[in-house]
């Protein structure tokens, strides 16, 4: 019984670490997407200009 | 170690996807952008005598291509990270599931926002940039959420998914005061309109290709390196 409880607890904590790691990776993805596609600085816009047009991000 | 594995597999997927996308882009999409730029009217120079600050731009064609390649890679990496996270969060993966996820992402990130804000070539009149970006985000999030509800919820709730997909189009994308091109020469406007139609066609194909590669590779790699990873298996079940 105890063993089972411990097992459940462990898998629950692994589950929440998994979700935390997925959240971190998705956040990184969104930060990169913002930098490439939406950052308002002229330098970022000029460097990624053709990419922004090709993927139809709002540009100019 | 989900984070590390997702990051590494997203890098691999992004290398393949950005190469495929860039090849298509360099042959079919970029020439249309360059042709449209020839018609772009220079911004009026400030007349009050304040010195214009020159912002950096790539100096020649090679430098410009290099930065486009880099931006393509980073954008593919971001898309692949998001797709892998969604797929792993949802459960197990496979190449076929990856293709389905990729097509759903194509609808969410390209087709749905493109219905309100069609792909643009340089020189087009458009509404305020901030408004367009906000609507773009809203449309992508609602379409993705709607498709997820439609795919994963019980039959009874599927209608809610459809409502979410339609909602951003009911709100309506910000529209420009003048539609089309403000170029004074009608011949140039006719040429630009033709370029624009070709651009919509080729950017749609390029993005479909991008998401097909991202979906296929991310699905395959998630299946290979996450579903059957002994570390995850042991830490979950031992």
PDB file of C-alpha atoms in Angstrom:
ATOM      1  CA  UNK A   1       0.000   0.000   0.000  1.00  0.00           C
ATOM      2  CA  UNK A   2       2.761   2.399   1.055  1.00  0.00           C
ATOM      3  CA  UNK A   3       4.785   1.451  -1.932  1.00  0.00           C
ATOM      4  CA  UNK A   4       1.857   2.189  -4.198  1.00  0.00           C
ATOM      5  CA  UNK A   5       1.314   5.590  -2.612  1.00  0.00           C
ATOM      6  CA  UNK A   6       4.935   6.496  -3.030  1.00  0.00           C
ATOM      7  CA  UNK A   7       4.779   5.388  -6.626  1.00  0.00           C
ATOM      8  CA  UNK A   8       1.783   7.619  -7.306  1.00  0.00           C
ATOM      9  CA  UNK A   9       3.499  10.578  -5.662  1.00  0.00           C
ATOM     10  CA  UNK A  10       6.648  10.074  -7.690  1.00  0.00           C
ATOM     11  CA  UNK A  11       4.834   9.816 -10.990  1.00  0.00           C
ATOM     12  CA  UNK A  12       2.785  12.896 -10.073  1.00  0.00           C
ATOM     13  CA  UNK A  13       5.964  14.902  -9.448  1.00  0.00           C
ATOM     14  CA  UNK A  14       7.509  13.596 -12.676  1.00  0.00           C
ATOM     15  CA  UNK A  15       4.326  14.625 -14.455  1.00  0.00           C
ATOM     16  CA  UNK A  16       4.513  18.176 -13.143  1.00  0.00           C
ATOM     17  CA  UNK A  17       8.236  18.439 -14.018  1.00  0.00           C
ATOM     18  CA  UNK A  18       7.353  17.277 -17.491  1.00  0.00           C
ATOM     19  CA  UNK A  19       4.717  19.996 -17.858  1.00  0.00           C
ATOM     20  CA  UNK A  20       7.082  22.606 -16.429  1.00  0.00           C
ATOM     21  CA  UNK A  21       9.763  21.629 -18.938  1.00  0.00           C
ATOM     22  CA  UNK A  22       7.250  21.689 -21.791  1.00  0.00           C
ATOM     23  CA  UNK A  23       6.125  25.140 -20.670  1.00  0.00           C
ATOM     24  CA  UNK A  24       9.731  26.347 -20.600  1.00  0.00           C
ATOM     25  CA  UNK A  25      10.399  25.001 -24.113  1.00  0.00           C
ATOM     26  CA  UNK A  26       7.171  26.545 -25.458  1.00  0.00           C
ATOM     27  CA  UNK A  27       8.065  29.895 -23.845  1.00  0.00           C
ATOM     28  CA  UNK A  28      11.480  29.779 -25.516  1.00  0.00           C
ATOM     29  CA  UNK A  29       9.708  29.105 -28.823  1.00  0.00           C
ATOM     30  CA  UNK A  30       7.446  32.127 -28.336  1.00  0.00           C
ATOM     31  CA  UNK A  31      10.353  34.406 -27.414  1.00  0.00           C
ATOM     32  CA  UNK A  32      12.236  33.367 -30.589  1.00  0.00           C
ATOM     33  CA  UNK A  33       9.081  33.806 -32.679  1.00  0.00           C
ATOM     34  CA  UNK A  34       8.600  37.309 -31.272  1.00  0.00           C
ATOM     35  CA  UNK A  35      12.230  38.213 -31.950  1.00  0.00           C
ATOM     36  CA  UNK A  36      12.170  37.037 -35.566  1.00  0.00           C
ATOM     37  CA  UNK A  37       8.657  38.037 -36.529  1.00  0.00           C
ATOM     38  CA  UNK A  38       7.487  40.892 -34.352  1.00  0.00           C
ATOM     39  CA  UNK A  39      10.367  42.756 -32.657  1.00  0.00           C
ATOM     40  CA  UNK A  40       9.820  46.420 -33.563  1.00  0.00           C
ATOM     41  CA  UNK A  41      13.521  47.426 -33.712  1.00  0.00           C
ATOM     42  CA  UNK A  42      14.579  48.485 -37.222  1.00  0.00           C
ATOM     43  CA  UNK A  43      17.647  46.241 -37.124  1.00  0.00           C
ATOM     44  CA  UNK A  44      15.574  43.113 -36.373  1.00  0.00           C
ATOM     45  CA  UNK A  45      13.072  44.148 -39.056  1.00  0.00           C
ATOM     46  CA  UNK A  46      15.722  44.731 -41.726  1.00  0.00           C
ATOM     47  CA  UNK A  47      17.564  41.485 -41.000  1.00  0.00           C
ATOM     48  CA  UNK A  48      14.427  39.315 -41.038  1.00  0.00           C
ATOM     49  CA  UNK A  49      12.575  41.369 -43.690  1.00  0.00           C
ATOM     50  CA  UNK A  50      12.242  38.696 -46.393  1.00  0.00           C
ATOM     51  CA  UNK A  51      11.321  36.017 -43.855  1.00  0.00           C
ATOM     52  CA  UNK A  52       8.610  38.212 -42.331  1.00  0.00           C
ATOM     53  CA  UNK A  53       7.071  38.817 -45.758  1.00  0.00           C
ATOM     54  CA  UNK A  54       7.316  35.170 -46.825  1.00  0.00           C
ATOM     55  CA  UNK A  55       5.518  33.828 -43.744  1.00  0.00           C
ATOM     56  CA  UNK A  56       2.935  36.630 -43.933  1.00  0.00           C
ATOM     57  CA  UNK A  57       3.713  38.205 -40.567  1.00  0.00           C
ATOM     58  CA  UNK A  58       2.301  41.733 -40.422  1.00  0.00           C
ATOM     59  CA  UNK A  59       5.193  43.893 -41.667  1.00  0.00           C
ATOM     60  CA  UNK A  60       5.937  47.634 -42.287  1.00  0.00           C
TER      61      UNK A  60
ATOM     62  CA  UNK B   1      15.093  15.720 -19.580  1.00  0.00           C
ATOM     63  CA  UNK B   2      12.212  16.733 -21.781  1.00  0.00           C
ATOM     64  CA  UNK B   3      13.500  20.277 -22.307  1.00  0.00           C
ATOM     65  CA  UNK B   4      16.898  19.249 -23.634  1.00  0.00           C
ATOM     66  CA  UNK B   5      15.469  16.592 -25.922  1.00  0.00           C
ATOM     67  CA  UNK B   6      12.745  18.843 -27.289  1.00  0.00           C
ATOM     68  CA  UNK B   7      15.285  21.601 -27.897  1.00  0.00           C
ATOM     69  CA  UNK B   8      17.692  19.262 -29.723  1.00  0.00           C
ATOM     70  CA  UNK B   9      15.033  17.616 -31.861  1.00  0.00           C
ATOM     71  CA  UNK B  10      13.532  21.019 -32.672  1.00  0.00           C
ATOM     72  CA  UNK B  11      16.996  22.149 -33.852  1.00  0.00           C
ATOM     73  CA  UNK B  12      17.274  19.105 -36.136  1.00  0.00           C
ATOM     74  CA  UNK B  13      13.771  19.627 -37.492  1.00  0.00           C
ATOM     75  CA  UNK B  14      14.443  23.360 -37.990  1.00  0.00           C
ATOM     76  CA  UNK B  15      17.623  22.686 -39.997  1.00  0.00           C
ATOM     77  CA  UNK B  16      15.747  20.435 -42.427  1.00  0.00           C
ATOM     78  CA  UNK B  17      12.632  22.644 -42.589  1.00  0.00           C
ATOM     79  CA  UNK B  18      14.508  25.914 -43.032  1.00  0.00           C
ATOM     80  CA  UNK B  19      16.614  24.395 -45.839  1.00  0.00           C
ATOM     81  CA  UNK B  20      13.497  23.218 -47.715  1.00  0.00           C
ATOM     82  CA  UNK B  21      11.659  26.484 -47.092  1.00  0.00           C
ATOM     83  CA  UNK B  22      14.659  28.640 -48.038  1.00  0.00           C
ATOM     84  CA  UNK B  23      15.197  26.772 -51.320  1.00  0.00           C
ATOM     85  CA  UNK B  24      11.592  27.370 -52.362  1.00  0.00           C
ATOM     86  CA  UNK B  25      11.756  30.935 -51.075  1.00  0.00           C
ATOM     87  CA  UNK B  26      14.938  31.825 -52.960  1.00  0.00           C
ATOM     88  CA  UNK B  27      13.581  30.514 -56.263  1.00  0.00           C
ATOM     89  CA  UNK B  28       9.913  31.541 -56.142  1.00  0.00           C
ATOM     90  CA  UNK B  29       9.144  34.002 -53.341  1.00  0.00           C
ATOM     91  CA  UNK B  30      12.120  36.352 -52.987  1.00  0.00           C
ATOM     92  CA  UNK B  31      12.191  37.363 -56.689  1.00  0.00           C
ATOM     93  CA  UNK B  32       8.612  38.667 -56.232  1.00  0.00           C
ATOM     94  CA  UNK B  33       9.643  40.666 -53.129  1.00  0.00           C
ATOM     95  CA  UNK B  34      12.646  42.150 -54.975  1.00  0.00           C
ATOM     96  CA  UNK B  35      10.498  43.011 -58.006  1.00  0.00           C
ATOM     97  CA  UNK B  36       7.919  44.748 -55.797  1.00  0.00           C
ATOM     98  CA  UNK B  37      10.661  46.714 -54.013  1.00  0.00           C
ATOM     99  CA  UNK B  38      11.614  48.370 -57.301  1.00  0.00           C
ATOM    100  CA  UNK B  39       8.233  50.139 -57.215  1.00  0.00           C
ATOM    101  CA  UNK B  40       8.485  51.130 -53.557  1.00  0.00           C
ATOM    102  CA  UNK B  41       8.343  54.916 -53.162  1.00  0.00           C
ATOM    103  CA  UNK B  42      11.083  56.333 -50.916  1.00  0.00           C
ATOM    104  CA  UNK B  43       9.935  57.678 -47.540  1.00  0.00           C
ATOM    105  CA  UNK B  44       9.776  61.476 -47.521  1.00  0.00           C
ATOM    106  CA  UNK B  45      12.900  62.967 -45.931  1.00  0.00           C
ATOM    107  CA  UNK B  46      12.413  65.196 -42.895  1.00  0.00           C
ATOM    108  CA  UNK B  47      12.567  68.804 -43.981  1.00  0.00           C
ATOM    109  CA  UNK B  48      13.249  70.396 -40.609  1.00  0.00           C
ATOM    110  CA  UNK B  49      16.954  69.675 -40.966  1.00  0.00           C
ATOM    111  CA  UNK B  50      17.222  67.038 -38.234  1.00  0.00           C
ATOM    112  CA  UNK B  51      19.882  64.536 -39.262  1.00  0.00           C
ATOM    113  CA  UNK B  52      18.414  61.217 -40.393  1.00  0.00           C
ATOM    114  CA  UNK B  53      19.729  58.285 -38.388  1.00  0.00           C
ATOM    115  CA  UNK B  54      20.716  55.533 -40.774  1.00  0.00           C
ATOM    116  CA  UNK B  55      19.585  52.177 -39.394  1.00  0.00           C
ATOM    117  CA  UNK B  56      21.556  49.106 -40.244  1.00  0.00           C
ATOM    118  CA  UNK B  57      20.461  47.045 -43.254  1.00  0.00           C
ATOM    119  CA  UNK B  58      22.230  44.115 -44.915  1.00  0.00           C
ATOM    120  CA  UNK B  59      24.693  45.723 -47.336  1.00  0.00           C
ATOM    121  CA  UNK B  60      24.572  43.361 -50.318  1.00  0.00           C
ATOM    122  CA  UNK B  61      22.705  40.376 -51.741  1.00  0.00           C
ATOM    123  CA  UNK B  62      24.935  37.801 -50.027  1.00  0.00           C
ATOM    124  CA  UNK B  63      24.578  39.437 -46.610  1.00  0.00           C
ATOM    125  CA  UNK B  64      20.832  39.784 -47.133  1.00  0.00           C
ATOM    126  CA  UNK B  65      20.521  36.094 -48.066  1.00  0.00           C
ATOM    127  CA  UNK B  66      22.582  35.115 -45.029  1.00  0.00           C
ATOM    128  CA  UNK B  67      20.276  36.991 -42.635  1.00  0.00           C
ATOM    129  CA  UNK B  68      17.198  35.583 -44.380  1.00  0.00           C
ATOM    130  CA  UNK B  69      18.597  32.063 -43.925  1.00  0.00           C
ATOM    131  CA  UNK B  70      19.317  32.782 -40.255  1.00  0.00           C
ATOM    132  CA  UNK B  71      15.824  34.220 -39.715  1.00  0.00           C
ATOM    133  CA  UNK B  72      14.284  31.227 -41.517  1.00  0.00           C
ATOM    134  CA  UNK B  73      16.162  28.854 -39.227  1.00  0.00           C
ATOM    135  CA  UNK B  74      15.152  30.710 -36.045  1.00  0.00           C
ATOM    136  CA  UNK B  75      11.523  30.901 -37.147  1.00  0.00           C
ATOM    137  CA  UNK B  76      11.486  27.167 -37.963  1.00  0.00           C
ATOM    138  CA  UNK B  77      13.084  26.479 -34.571  1.00  0.00           C
ATOM    139  CA  UNK B  78      10.369  28.474 -32.794  1.00  0.00           C
ATOM    140  CA  UNK B  79       7.593  26.714 -34.727  1.00  0.00           C
ATOM    141  CA  UNK B  80       9.133  23.289 -34.160  1.00  0.00           C
ATOM    142  CA  UNK B  81       9.552  23.945 -30.406  1.00  0.00           C
ATOM    143  CA  UNK B  82       5.888  24.935 -30.106  1.00  0.00           C
ATOM    144  CA  UNK B  83       4.693  21.960 -32.161  1.00  0.00           C
ATOM    145  CA  UNK B  84       6.844  19.442 -30.237  1.00  0.00           C
ATOM    146  CA  UNK B  85       5.613  20.816 -26.877  1.00  0.00           C
ATOM    147  CA  UNK B  86       1.976  20.535 -27.940  1.00  0.00           C
ATOM    148  CA  UNK B  87       2.486  17.026 -29.311  1.00  0.00           C
ATOM    149  CA  UNK B  88       4.370  15.712 -26.247  1.00  0.00           C
ATOM    150  CA  UNK B  89       1.871  17.366 -23.876  1.00  0.00           C
ATOM    151  CA  UNK B  90      -0.957  15.639 -25.714  1.00  0.00           C
ATOM    152  CA  UNK B  91       0.591  12.141 -25.585  1.00  0.00           C
ATOM    153  CA  UNK B  92       2.516   9.859 -27.897  1.00  0.00           C
ATOM    154  CA  UNK B  93       3.738  10.931 -31.337  1.00  0.00           C
ATOM    155  CA  UNK B  94       4.273   9.396 -34.759  1.00  0.00           C
ATOM    156  CA  UNK B  95       5.191  10.642 -38.217  1.00  0.00           C
ATOM    157  CA  UNK B  96       1.542  10.524 -39.307  1.00  0.00           C
ATOM    158  CA  UNK B  97       0.364  12.379 -36.211  1.00  0.00           C
ATOM    159  CA  UNK B  98       3.137  14.880 -36.882  1.00  0.00           C
ATOM    160  CA  UNK B  99       1.783  15.560 -40.371  1.00  0.00           C
ATOM    161  CA  UNK B 100      -1.722  16.101 -38.933  1.00  0.00           C
ATOM    162  CA  UNK B 101      -0.315  18.480 -36.269  1.00  0.00           C
ATOM    163  CA  UNK B 102       1.699  20.273 -38.951  1.00  0.00           C
ATOM    164  CA  UNK B 103      -1.355  20.805 -41.145  1.00  0.00           C
ATOM    165  CA  UNK B 104      -3.372  22.074 -38.157  1.00  0.00           C
ATOM    166  CA  UNK B 105      -0.523  24.492 -37.432  1.00  0.00           C
ATOM    167  CA  UNK B 106      -0.495  25.587 -41.107  1.00  0.00           C
ATOM    168  CA  UNK B 107      -4.187  26.404 -40.806  1.00  0.00           C
ATOM    169  CA  UNK B 108      -3.634  28.242 -37.502  1.00  0.00           C
ATOM    170  CA  UNK B 109      -0.459  30.167 -38.338  1.00  0.00           C
ATOM    171  CA  UNK B 110      -0.907  30.875 -42.041  1.00  0.00           C
ATOM    172  CA  UNK B 111      -4.328  30.177 -43.571  1.00  0.00           C
ATOM    173  CA  UNK B 112      -6.586  31.635 -40.854  1.00  0.00           C
ATOM    174  CA  UNK B 113      -4.647  34.901 -40.308  1.00  0.00           C
ATOM    175  CA  UNK B 114      -4.095  35.075 -44.084  1.00  0.00           C
ATOM    176  CA  UNK B 115      -7.865  35.208 -44.677  1.00  0.00           C
ATOM    177  CA  UNK B 116      -8.031  38.470 -42.727  1.00  0.00           C
ATOM    178  CA  UNK B 117      -4.558  39.808 -43.491  1.00  0.00           C
ATOM    179  CA  UNK B 118      -3.432  38.371 -46.851  1.00  0.00           C
ATOM    180  CA  UNK B 119       0.343  38.016 -47.387  1.00  0.00           C
ATOM    181  CA  UNK B 120       1.735  41.380 -48.454  1.00  0.00           C
ATOM    182  CA  UNK B 121       4.472  42.462 -50.818  1.00  0.00           C
ATOM    183  CA  UNK B 122       6.474  45.632 -50.136  1.00  0.00           C
ATOM    184  CA  UNK B 123       4.712  48.818 -51.199  1.00  0.00           C
ATOM    185  CA  UNK B 124       1.203  47.836 -50.148  1.00  0.00           C
ATOM    186  CA  UNK B 125      -1.025  50.071 -48.106  1.00  0.00           C
ATOM    187  CA  UNK B 126      -1.831  48.535 -44.735  1.00  0.00           C
ATOM    188  CA  UNK B 127      -3.507  49.403 -41.444  1.00  0.00           C
ATOM    189  CA  UNK B 128      -1.575  50.298 -38.278  1.00  0.00           C
ATOM    190  CA  UNK B 129       1.151  47.710 -37.618  1.00  0.00           C
ATOM    191  CA  UNK B 130       0.282  47.229 -33.924  1.00  0.00           C
ATOM    192  CA  UNK B 131      -3.379  46.606 -34.670  1.00  0.00           C
ATOM    193  CA  UNK B 132      -2.482  44.078 -37.359  1.00  0.00           C
ATOM    194  CA  UNK B 133      -0.008  42.282 -35.086  1.00  0.00           C
ATOM    195  CA  UNK B 134      -2.578  42.099 -32.270  1.00  0.00           C
ATOM    196  CA  UNK B 135      -5.218  40.702 -34.596  1.00  0.00           C
ATOM    197  CA  UNK B 136      -2.689  38.207 -35.981  1.00  0.00           C
ATOM    198  CA  UNK B 137      -1.934  36.908 -32.462  1.00  0.00           C
ATOM    199  CA  UNK B 138      -5.606  36.764 -31.568  1.00  0.00           C
ATOM    200  CA  UNK B 139      -6.447  34.882 -34.759  1.00  0.00           C
ATOM    201  CA  UNK B 140      -3.619  32.349 -34.351  1.00  0.00           C
ATOM    202  CA  UNK B 141      -4.462  31.628 -30.699  1.00  0.00           C
ATOM    203  CA  UNK B 142      -8.223  31.316 -31.263  1.00  0.00           C
ATOM    204  CA  UNK B 143      -7.832  29.149 -34.391  1.00  0.00           C
ATOM    205  CA  UNK B 144      -5.341  26.829 -32.654  1.00  0.00           C
ATOM    206  CA  UNK B 145      -7.585  26.583 -29.575  1.00  0.00           C
ATOM    207  CA  UNK B 146     -10.639  26.012 -31.786  1.00  0.00           C
ATOM    208  CA  UNK B 147      -8.957  23.237 -33.773  1.00  0.00           C
ATOM    209  CA  UNK B 148      -7.759  21.614 -30.512  1.00  0.00           C
ATOM    210  CA  UNK B 149     -11.301  21.682 -29.075  1.00  0.00           C
ATOM    211  CA  UNK B 150     -12.644  20.354 -32.364  1.00  0.00           C
ATOM    212  CA  UNK B 151     -10.126  17.491 -32.481  1.00  0.00           C
ATOM    213  CA  UNK B 152      -9.952  16.412 -28.847  1.00  0.00           C
ATOM    214  CA  UNK B 153     -13.226  17.251 -27.117  1.00  0.00           C
ATOM    215  CA  UNK B 154     -16.290  14.986 -26.938  1.00  0.00           C
ATOM    216  CA  UNK B 155     -18.770  15.313 -29.798  1.00  0.00           C
ATOM    217  CA  UNK B 156     -21.074  17.476 -27.706  1.00  0.00           C
ATOM    218  CA  UNK B 157     -18.530  20.336 -27.461  1.00  0.00           C
ATOM    219  CA  UNK B 158     -17.173  20.308 -31.010  1.00  0.00           C
ATOM    220  CA  UNK B 159     -19.416  23.226 -31.991  1.00  0.00           C
ATOM    221  CA  UNK B 160     -17.508  25.409 -29.503  1.00  0.00           C
ATOM    222  CA  UNK B 161     -14.336  24.719 -31.498  1.00  0.00           C
ATOM    223  CA  UNK B 162     -16.017  25.952 -34.656  1.00  0.00           C
ATOM    224  CA  UNK B 163     -17.126  29.143 -32.897  1.00  0.00           C
ATOM    225  CA  UNK B 164     -13.548  29.796 -31.722  1.00  0.00           C
ATOM    226  CA  UNK B 165     -12.259  29.372 -35.299  1.00  0.00           C
ATOM    227  CA  UNK B 166     -14.843  31.797 -36.713  1.00  0.00           C
ATOM    228  CA  UNK B 167     -14.627  34.371 -33.898  1.00  0.00           C
ATOM    229  CA  UNK B 168     -11.522  36.325 -35.058  1.00  0.00           C
ATOM    230  CA  UNK B 169     -13.120  36.785 -38.500  1.00  0.00           C
ATOM    231  CA  UNK B 170     -16.286  38.157 -36.900  1.00  0.00           C
ATOM    232  CA  UNK B 171     -14.110  40.637 -34.994  1.00  0.00           C
ATOM    233  CA  UNK B 172     -12.562  41.409 -38.428  1.00  0.00           C
ATOM    234  CA  UNK B 173      -8.958  42.219 -39.233  1.00  0.00           C
ATOM    235  CA  UNK B 174      -7.909  45.886 -39.243  1.00  0.00           C
ATOM    236  CA  UNK B 175      -8.261  47.197 -42.797  1.00  0.00           C
ATOM    237  CA  UNK B 176      -6.241  49.925 -44.520  1.00  0.00           C
ATOM    238  CA  UNK B 177      -7.945  53.182 -45.487  1.00  0.00           C
ATOM    239  CA  UNK B 178      -6.735  52.777 -49.074  1.00  0.00           C
ATOM    240  CA  UNK B 179      -6.893  49.239 -50.339  1.00  0.00           C
ATOM    241  CA  UNK B 180      -4.097  47.938 -52.537  1.00  0.00           C
ATOM    242  CA  UNK B 181      -1.265  50.132 -53.799  1.00  0.00           C
ATOM    243  CA  UNK B 182      -0.834  53.877 -53.541  1.00  0.00           C
ATOM    244  CA  UNK B 183       1.604  54.060 -56.469  1.00  0.00           C
ATOM    245  CA  UNK B 184       0.606  56.980 -58.734  1.00  0.00           C
ATOM    246  CA  UNK B 185       1.284  55.123 -62.025  1.00  0.00           C
ATOM    247  CA  UNK B 186      -1.630  52.803 -63.044  1.00  0.00           C
ATOM    248  CA  UNK B 187       0.736  50.558 -65.038  1.00  0.00           C
ATOM    249  CA  UNK B 188       2.855  50.044 -61.949  1.00  0.00           C
ATOM    250  CA  UNK B 189      -0.268  49.258 -59.917  1.00  0.00           C
ATOM    251  CA  UNK B 190      -1.301  46.628 -62.497  1.00  0.00           C
ATOM    252  CA  UNK B 191       2.168  45.071 -62.368  1.00  0.00           C
ATOM    253  CA  UNK B 192       2.203  45.138 -58.544  1.00  0.00           C
ATOM    254  CA  UNK B 193      -1.232  43.511 -58.395  1.00  0.00           C
ATOM    255  CA  UNK B 194       0.008  40.716 -60.640  1.00  0.00           C
ATOM    256  CA  UNK B 195       3.108  40.283 -58.453  1.00  0.00           C
ATOM    257  CA  UNK B 196       0.889  40.221 -55.364  1.00  0.00           C
ATOM    258  CA  UNK B 197      -1.322  37.431 -56.759  1.00  0.00           C
ATOM    259  CA  UNK B 198       1.749  35.337 -57.556  1.00  0.00           C
ATOM    260  CA  UNK B 199       3.147  36.132 -54.115  1.00  0.00           C
ATOM    261  CA  UNK B 200      -0.013  34.852 -52.367  1.00  0.00           C
ATOM    262  CA  UNK B 201       0.181  31.604 -54.362  1.00  0.00           C
ATOM    263  CA  UNK B 202       3.894  31.004 -53.780  1.00  0.00           C
ATOM    264  CA  UNK B 203       3.938  32.006 -50.113  1.00  0.00           C
ATOM    265  CA  UNK B 204       0.998  29.627 -49.513  1.00  0.00           C
ATOM    266  CA  UNK B 205       2.936  26.771 -51.108  1.00  0.00           C
ATOM    267  CA  UNK B 206       6.142  27.722 -49.263  1.00  0.00           C
ATOM    268  CA  UNK B 207       4.383  27.744 -45.890  1.00  0.00           C
ATOM    269  CA  UNK B 208       2.586  24.458 -46.588  1.00  0.00           C
ATOM    270  CA  UNK B 209       5.980  22.962 -47.399  1.00  0.00           C
ATOM    271  CA  UNK B 210       7.474  24.454 -44.224  1.00  0.00           C
ATOM    272  CA  UNK B 211       4.766  22.990 -41.979  1.00  0.00           C
ATOM    273  CA  UNK B 212       4.780  19.650 -43.790  1.00  0.00           C
ATOM    274  CA  UNK B 213       8.521  19.273 -43.100  1.00  0.00           C
ATOM    275  CA  UNK B 214       8.248  20.557 -39.512  1.00  0.00           C
ATOM    276  CA  UNK B 215       5.280  18.256 -38.802  1.00  0.00           C
ATOM    277  CA  UNK B 216       6.856  15.162 -40.345  1.00  0.00           C
ATOM    278  CA  UNK B 217      10.294  15.578 -38.758  1.00  0.00           C
ATOM    279  CA  UNK B 218       9.005  16.691 -35.343  1.00  0.00           C
ATOM    280  CA  UNK B 219       6.522  13.794 -35.217  1.00  0.00           C
ATOM    281  CA  UNK B 220       9.172  11.275 -36.216  1.00  0.00           C
ATOM    282  CA  UNK B 221      11.816  12.623 -33.825  1.00  0.00           C
ATOM    283  CA  UNK B 222       9.403  12.935 -30.872  1.00  0.00           C
ATOM    284  CA  UNK B 223       8.374   9.329 -31.435  1.00  0.00           C
ATOM    285  CA  UNK B 224      11.976   8.164 -31.619  1.00  0.00           C
ATOM    286  CA  UNK B 225      13.542  10.189 -28.821  1.00  0.00           C
ATOM    287  CA  UNK B 226      10.731  10.942 -26.368  1.00  0.00           C
ATOM    288  CA  UNK B 227       8.094   8.189 -26.512  1.00  0.00           C
ATOM    289  CA  UNK B 228      10.595   5.356 -26.189  1.00  0.00           C
ATOM    290  CA  UNK B 229      13.225   7.086 -24.120  1.00  0.00           C
ATOM    291  CA  UNK B 230      14.372   4.697 -21.332  1.00  0.00           C
ATOM    292  CA  UNK B 231      15.054   7.669 -18.992  1.00  0.00           C
ATOM    293  CA  UNK B 232      11.443   8.772 -19.146  1.00  0.00           C
ATOM    294  CA  UNK B 233      10.205   5.218 -18.900  1.00  0.00           C
ATOM    295  CA  UNK B 234      12.317   4.474 -15.797  1.00  0.00           C
ATOM    296  CA  UNK B 235      11.619   7.733 -14.031  1.00  0.00           C
ATOM    297  CA  UNK B 236       7.891   7.306 -14.550  1.00  0.00           C
ATOM    298  CA  UNK B 237       7.458   3.663 -13.747  1.00  0.00           C
ATOM    299  CA  UNK B 238      10.322   2.641 -11.401  1.00  0.00           C
TER     300      UNK B 238
END
